[in-house]
PDB file of C-alpha atoms in Angstrom:
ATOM      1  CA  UNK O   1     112.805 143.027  51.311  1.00 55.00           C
ATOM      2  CA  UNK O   2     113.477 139.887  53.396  1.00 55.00           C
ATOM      3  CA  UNK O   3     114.994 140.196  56.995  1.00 57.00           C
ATOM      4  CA  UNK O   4     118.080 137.365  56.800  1.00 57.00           C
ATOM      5  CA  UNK O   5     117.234 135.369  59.894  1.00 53.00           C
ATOM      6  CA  UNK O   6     113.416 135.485  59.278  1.00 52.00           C
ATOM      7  CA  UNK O   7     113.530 132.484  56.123  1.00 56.00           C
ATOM      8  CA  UNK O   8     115.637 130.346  59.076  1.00 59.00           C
ATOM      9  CA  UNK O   9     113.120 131.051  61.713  1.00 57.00           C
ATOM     10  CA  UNK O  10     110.075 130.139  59.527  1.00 56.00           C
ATOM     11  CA  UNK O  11     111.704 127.291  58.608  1.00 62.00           C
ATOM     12  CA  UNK O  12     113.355 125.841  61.807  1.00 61.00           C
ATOM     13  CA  UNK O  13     109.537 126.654  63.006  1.00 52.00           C
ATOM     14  CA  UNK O  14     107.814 124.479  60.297  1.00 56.00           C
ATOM     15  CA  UNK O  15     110.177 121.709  61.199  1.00 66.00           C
ATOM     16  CA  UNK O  16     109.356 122.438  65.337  1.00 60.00           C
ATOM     17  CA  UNK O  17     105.787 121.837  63.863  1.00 60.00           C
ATOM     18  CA  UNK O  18     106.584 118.578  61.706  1.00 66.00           C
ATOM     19  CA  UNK O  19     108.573 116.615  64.030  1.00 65.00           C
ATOM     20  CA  UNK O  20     105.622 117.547  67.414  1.00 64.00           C
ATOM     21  CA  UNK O  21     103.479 116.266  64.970  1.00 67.00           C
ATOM     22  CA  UNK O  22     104.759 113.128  64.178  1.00 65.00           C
ATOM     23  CA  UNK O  23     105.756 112.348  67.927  1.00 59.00           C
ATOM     24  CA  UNK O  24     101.852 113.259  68.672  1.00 62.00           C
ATOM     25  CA  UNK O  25     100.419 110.203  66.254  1.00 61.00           C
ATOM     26  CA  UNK O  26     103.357 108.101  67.575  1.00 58.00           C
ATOM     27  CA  UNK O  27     101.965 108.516  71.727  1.00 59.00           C
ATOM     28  CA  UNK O  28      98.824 107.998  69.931  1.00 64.00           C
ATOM     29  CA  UNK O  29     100.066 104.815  68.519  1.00 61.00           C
ATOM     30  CA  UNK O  30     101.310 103.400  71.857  1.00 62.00           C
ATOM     31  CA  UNK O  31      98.581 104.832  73.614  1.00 63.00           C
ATOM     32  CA  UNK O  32      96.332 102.160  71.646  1.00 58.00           C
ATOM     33  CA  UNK O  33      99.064  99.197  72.175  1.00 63.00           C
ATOM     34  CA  UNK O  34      99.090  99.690  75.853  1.00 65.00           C
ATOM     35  CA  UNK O  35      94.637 100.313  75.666  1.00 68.00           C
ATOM     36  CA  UNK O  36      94.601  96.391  73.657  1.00 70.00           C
ATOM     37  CA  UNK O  37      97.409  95.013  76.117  1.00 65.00           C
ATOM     38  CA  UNK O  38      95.309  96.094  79.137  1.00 71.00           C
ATOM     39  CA  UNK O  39      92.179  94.632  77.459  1.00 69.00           C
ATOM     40  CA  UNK O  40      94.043  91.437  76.890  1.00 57.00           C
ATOM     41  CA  UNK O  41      95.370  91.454  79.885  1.00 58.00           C
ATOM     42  CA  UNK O  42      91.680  91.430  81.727  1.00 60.00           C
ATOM     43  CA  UNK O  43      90.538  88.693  79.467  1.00 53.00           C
ATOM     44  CA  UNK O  44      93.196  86.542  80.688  1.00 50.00           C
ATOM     45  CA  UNK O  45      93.073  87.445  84.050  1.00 53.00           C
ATOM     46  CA  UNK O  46      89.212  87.074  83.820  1.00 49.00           C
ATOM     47  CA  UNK O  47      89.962  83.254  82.800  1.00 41.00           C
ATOM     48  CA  UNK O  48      92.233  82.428  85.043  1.00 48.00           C
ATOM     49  CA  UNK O  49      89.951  83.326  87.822  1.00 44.00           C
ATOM     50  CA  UNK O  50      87.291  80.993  86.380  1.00 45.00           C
ATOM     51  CA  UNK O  51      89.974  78.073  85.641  1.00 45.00           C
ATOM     52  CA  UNK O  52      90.627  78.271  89.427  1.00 45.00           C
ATOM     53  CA  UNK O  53      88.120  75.556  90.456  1.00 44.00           C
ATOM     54  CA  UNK O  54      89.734  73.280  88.239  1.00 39.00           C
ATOM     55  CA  UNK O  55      91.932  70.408  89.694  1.00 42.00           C
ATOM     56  CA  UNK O  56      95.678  70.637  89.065  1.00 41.00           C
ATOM     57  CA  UNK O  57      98.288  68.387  89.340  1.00 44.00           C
ATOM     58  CA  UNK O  58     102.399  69.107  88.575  1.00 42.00           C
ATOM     59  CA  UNK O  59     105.303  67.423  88.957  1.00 41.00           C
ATOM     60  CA  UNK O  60     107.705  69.697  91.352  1.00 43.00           C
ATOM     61  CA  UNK O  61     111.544  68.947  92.768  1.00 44.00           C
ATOM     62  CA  UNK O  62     109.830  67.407  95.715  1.00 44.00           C
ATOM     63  CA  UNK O  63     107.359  65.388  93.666  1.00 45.00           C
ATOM     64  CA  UNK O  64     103.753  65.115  92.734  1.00 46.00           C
ATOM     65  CA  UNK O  65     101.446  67.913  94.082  1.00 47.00           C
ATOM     66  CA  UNK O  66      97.512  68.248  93.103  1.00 48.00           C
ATOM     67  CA  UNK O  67      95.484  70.920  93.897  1.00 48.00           C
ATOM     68  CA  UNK O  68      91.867  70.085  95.019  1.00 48.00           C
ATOM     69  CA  UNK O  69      89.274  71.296  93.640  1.00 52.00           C
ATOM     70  CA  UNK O  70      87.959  72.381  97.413  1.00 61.00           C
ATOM     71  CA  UNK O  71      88.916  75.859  97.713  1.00 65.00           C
ATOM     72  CA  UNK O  72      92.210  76.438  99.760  1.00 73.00           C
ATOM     73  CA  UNK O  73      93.114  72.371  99.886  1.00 83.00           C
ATOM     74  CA  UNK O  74      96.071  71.038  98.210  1.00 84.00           C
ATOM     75  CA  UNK O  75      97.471  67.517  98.383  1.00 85.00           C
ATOM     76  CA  UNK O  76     101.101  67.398  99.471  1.00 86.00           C
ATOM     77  CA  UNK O  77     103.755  64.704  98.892  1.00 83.00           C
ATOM     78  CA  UNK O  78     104.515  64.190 102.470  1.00 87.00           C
ATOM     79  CA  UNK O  79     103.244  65.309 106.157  1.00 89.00           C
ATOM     80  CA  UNK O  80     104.290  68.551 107.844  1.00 91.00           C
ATOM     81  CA  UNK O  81     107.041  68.447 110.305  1.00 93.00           C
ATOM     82  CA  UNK O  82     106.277  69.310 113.610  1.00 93.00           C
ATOM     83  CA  UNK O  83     105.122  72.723 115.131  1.00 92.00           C
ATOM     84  CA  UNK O  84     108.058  74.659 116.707  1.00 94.00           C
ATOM     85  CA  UNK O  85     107.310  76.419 120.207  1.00 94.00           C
ATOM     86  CA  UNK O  86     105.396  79.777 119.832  1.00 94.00           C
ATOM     87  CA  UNK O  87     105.163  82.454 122.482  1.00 94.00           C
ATOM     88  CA  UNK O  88     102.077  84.010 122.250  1.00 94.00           C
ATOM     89  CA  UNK O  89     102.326  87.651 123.025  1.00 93.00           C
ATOM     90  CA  UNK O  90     100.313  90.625 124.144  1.00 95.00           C
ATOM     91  CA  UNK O  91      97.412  91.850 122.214  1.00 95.00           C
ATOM     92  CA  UNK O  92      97.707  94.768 120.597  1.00 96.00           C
ATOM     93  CA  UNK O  93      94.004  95.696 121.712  1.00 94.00           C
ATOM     94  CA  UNK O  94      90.983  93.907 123.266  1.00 93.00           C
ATOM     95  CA  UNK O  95      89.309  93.129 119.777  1.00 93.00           C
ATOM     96  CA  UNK O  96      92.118  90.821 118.369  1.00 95.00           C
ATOM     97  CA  UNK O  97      92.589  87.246 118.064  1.00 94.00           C
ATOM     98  CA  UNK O  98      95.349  85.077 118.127  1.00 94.00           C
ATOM     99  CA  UNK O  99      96.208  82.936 115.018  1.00 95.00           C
ATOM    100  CA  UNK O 100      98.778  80.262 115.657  1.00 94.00           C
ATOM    101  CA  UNK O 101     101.541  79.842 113.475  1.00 94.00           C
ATOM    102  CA  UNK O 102     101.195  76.799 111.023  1.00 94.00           C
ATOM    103  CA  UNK O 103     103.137  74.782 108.143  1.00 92.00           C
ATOM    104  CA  UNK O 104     102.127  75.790 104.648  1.00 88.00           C
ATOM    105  CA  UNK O 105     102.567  73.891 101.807  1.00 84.00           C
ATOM    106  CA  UNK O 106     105.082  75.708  99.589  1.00 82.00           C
ATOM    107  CA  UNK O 107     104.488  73.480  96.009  1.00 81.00           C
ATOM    108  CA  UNK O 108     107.584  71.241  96.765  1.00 86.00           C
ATOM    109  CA  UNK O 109     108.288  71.765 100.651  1.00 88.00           C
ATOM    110  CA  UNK O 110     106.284  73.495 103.897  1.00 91.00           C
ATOM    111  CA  UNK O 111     107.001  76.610 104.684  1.00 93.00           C
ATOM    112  CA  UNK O 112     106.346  78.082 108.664  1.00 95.00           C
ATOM    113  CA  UNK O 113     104.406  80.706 108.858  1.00 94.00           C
ATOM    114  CA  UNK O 114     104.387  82.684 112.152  1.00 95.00           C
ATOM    115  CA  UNK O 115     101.238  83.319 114.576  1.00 95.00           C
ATOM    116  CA  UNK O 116     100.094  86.599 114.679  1.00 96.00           C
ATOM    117  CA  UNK O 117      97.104  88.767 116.237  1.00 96.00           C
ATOM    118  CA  UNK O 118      94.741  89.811 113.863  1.00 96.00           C
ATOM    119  CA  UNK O 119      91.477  91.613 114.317  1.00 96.00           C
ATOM    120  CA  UNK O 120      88.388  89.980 112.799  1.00 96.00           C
ATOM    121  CA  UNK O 121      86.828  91.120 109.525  1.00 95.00           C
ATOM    122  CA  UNK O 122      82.962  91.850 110.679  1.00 95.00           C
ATOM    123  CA  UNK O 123      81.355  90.930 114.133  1.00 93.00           C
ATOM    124  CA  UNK O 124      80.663  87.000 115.067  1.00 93.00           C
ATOM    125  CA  UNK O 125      83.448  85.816 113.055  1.00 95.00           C
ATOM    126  CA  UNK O 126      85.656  83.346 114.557  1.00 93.00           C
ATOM    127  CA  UNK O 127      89.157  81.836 112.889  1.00 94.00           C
ATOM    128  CA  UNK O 128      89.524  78.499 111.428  1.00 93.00           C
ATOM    129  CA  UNK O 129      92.944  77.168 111.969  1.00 92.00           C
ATOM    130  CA  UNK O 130      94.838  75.672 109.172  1.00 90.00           C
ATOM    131  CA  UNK O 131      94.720  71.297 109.006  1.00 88.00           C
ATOM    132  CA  UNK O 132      96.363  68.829 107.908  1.00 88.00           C
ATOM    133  CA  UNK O 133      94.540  65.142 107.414  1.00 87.00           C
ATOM    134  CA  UNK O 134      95.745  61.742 105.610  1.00 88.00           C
ATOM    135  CA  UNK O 135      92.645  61.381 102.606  1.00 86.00           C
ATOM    136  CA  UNK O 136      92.857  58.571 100.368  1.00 84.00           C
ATOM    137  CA  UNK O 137      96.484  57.878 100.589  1.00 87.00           C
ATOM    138  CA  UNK O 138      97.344  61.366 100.451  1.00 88.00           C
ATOM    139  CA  UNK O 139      98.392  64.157 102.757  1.00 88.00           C
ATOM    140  CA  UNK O 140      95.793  66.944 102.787  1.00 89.00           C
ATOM    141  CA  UNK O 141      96.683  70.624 103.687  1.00 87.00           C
ATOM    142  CA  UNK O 142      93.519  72.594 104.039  1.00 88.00           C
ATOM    143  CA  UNK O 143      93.833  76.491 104.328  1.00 88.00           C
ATOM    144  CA  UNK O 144      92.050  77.945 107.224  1.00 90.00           C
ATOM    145  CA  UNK O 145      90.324  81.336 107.383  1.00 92.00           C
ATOM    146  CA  UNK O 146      87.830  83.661 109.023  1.00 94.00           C
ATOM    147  CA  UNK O 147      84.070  82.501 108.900  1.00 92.00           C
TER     148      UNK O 147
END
């Protein structure tokens, strides 16, 4: 003799069963999508940081602009404009140095970038300030750093 909900359970069960199954291989299925996008991703990235000795040039709103290939200097289309006035302020602590605010080239115009203190990275370093200079006809922003 057969209980009347018991057939519905069994059933409504199986079906619980089915449709956890099917949603398992489909995670599964995107779980290997996102696995080769992340792979591909690396390779690409991997490139790009070996392309980035290479010399660039592109044509921008502002006009030509080449990228050396001298890490951190990029030819501009024109010279920065003058430094504004900077305070300096306090240190925040006997171990940091002052870096003077400086015009950065933004790709079609320069961009101010405020001083700030900054500690250095390991003992004996010392800051090189960010320069400009006029290099066979062209205007030269080099990106300083610690060294």
């Amino acid at each position: 003799m057969q209980m009347p909900g018991v057939s519905i359970g069994v059933n409504f069960l199986l079906d619980t069963l089915t449709i956890r199954r099917r949603a398992s291989m489909f995670f599964r299925g995107n779980i290997m999508k996102k696995s080769i996008l992340i792979k591909l991703g690396s390779v690409l990235s991997a490139c790009s940081i070996f392309a980035a000795g290479c010399a660039v040039e592109a044509r921008g709103p502002g006009g030509a602009v080449a990228v050396s290939t001298d890490p951190g200097v990029v030819y501009a289309d024109s010279a920065p404009p003058p430094a504004p006035y900077e305070a300096v302020t306090v240190a925040p602590g006997p171990d940091f140095v002052w870096i003077g605010g400086s015009w950065v080239w933004g790709g079609s115009h320069w961009d101010w970038q405020r001083g700030r203190w900054a500690q250095p990275p390991h003992p004996g370093a010392h800051w090189v300030a960010d320069h400009y200079a006029y290099r066979g006809g062209r205007h030269t922003f080099v990106r300083g750093g610690w060294r």
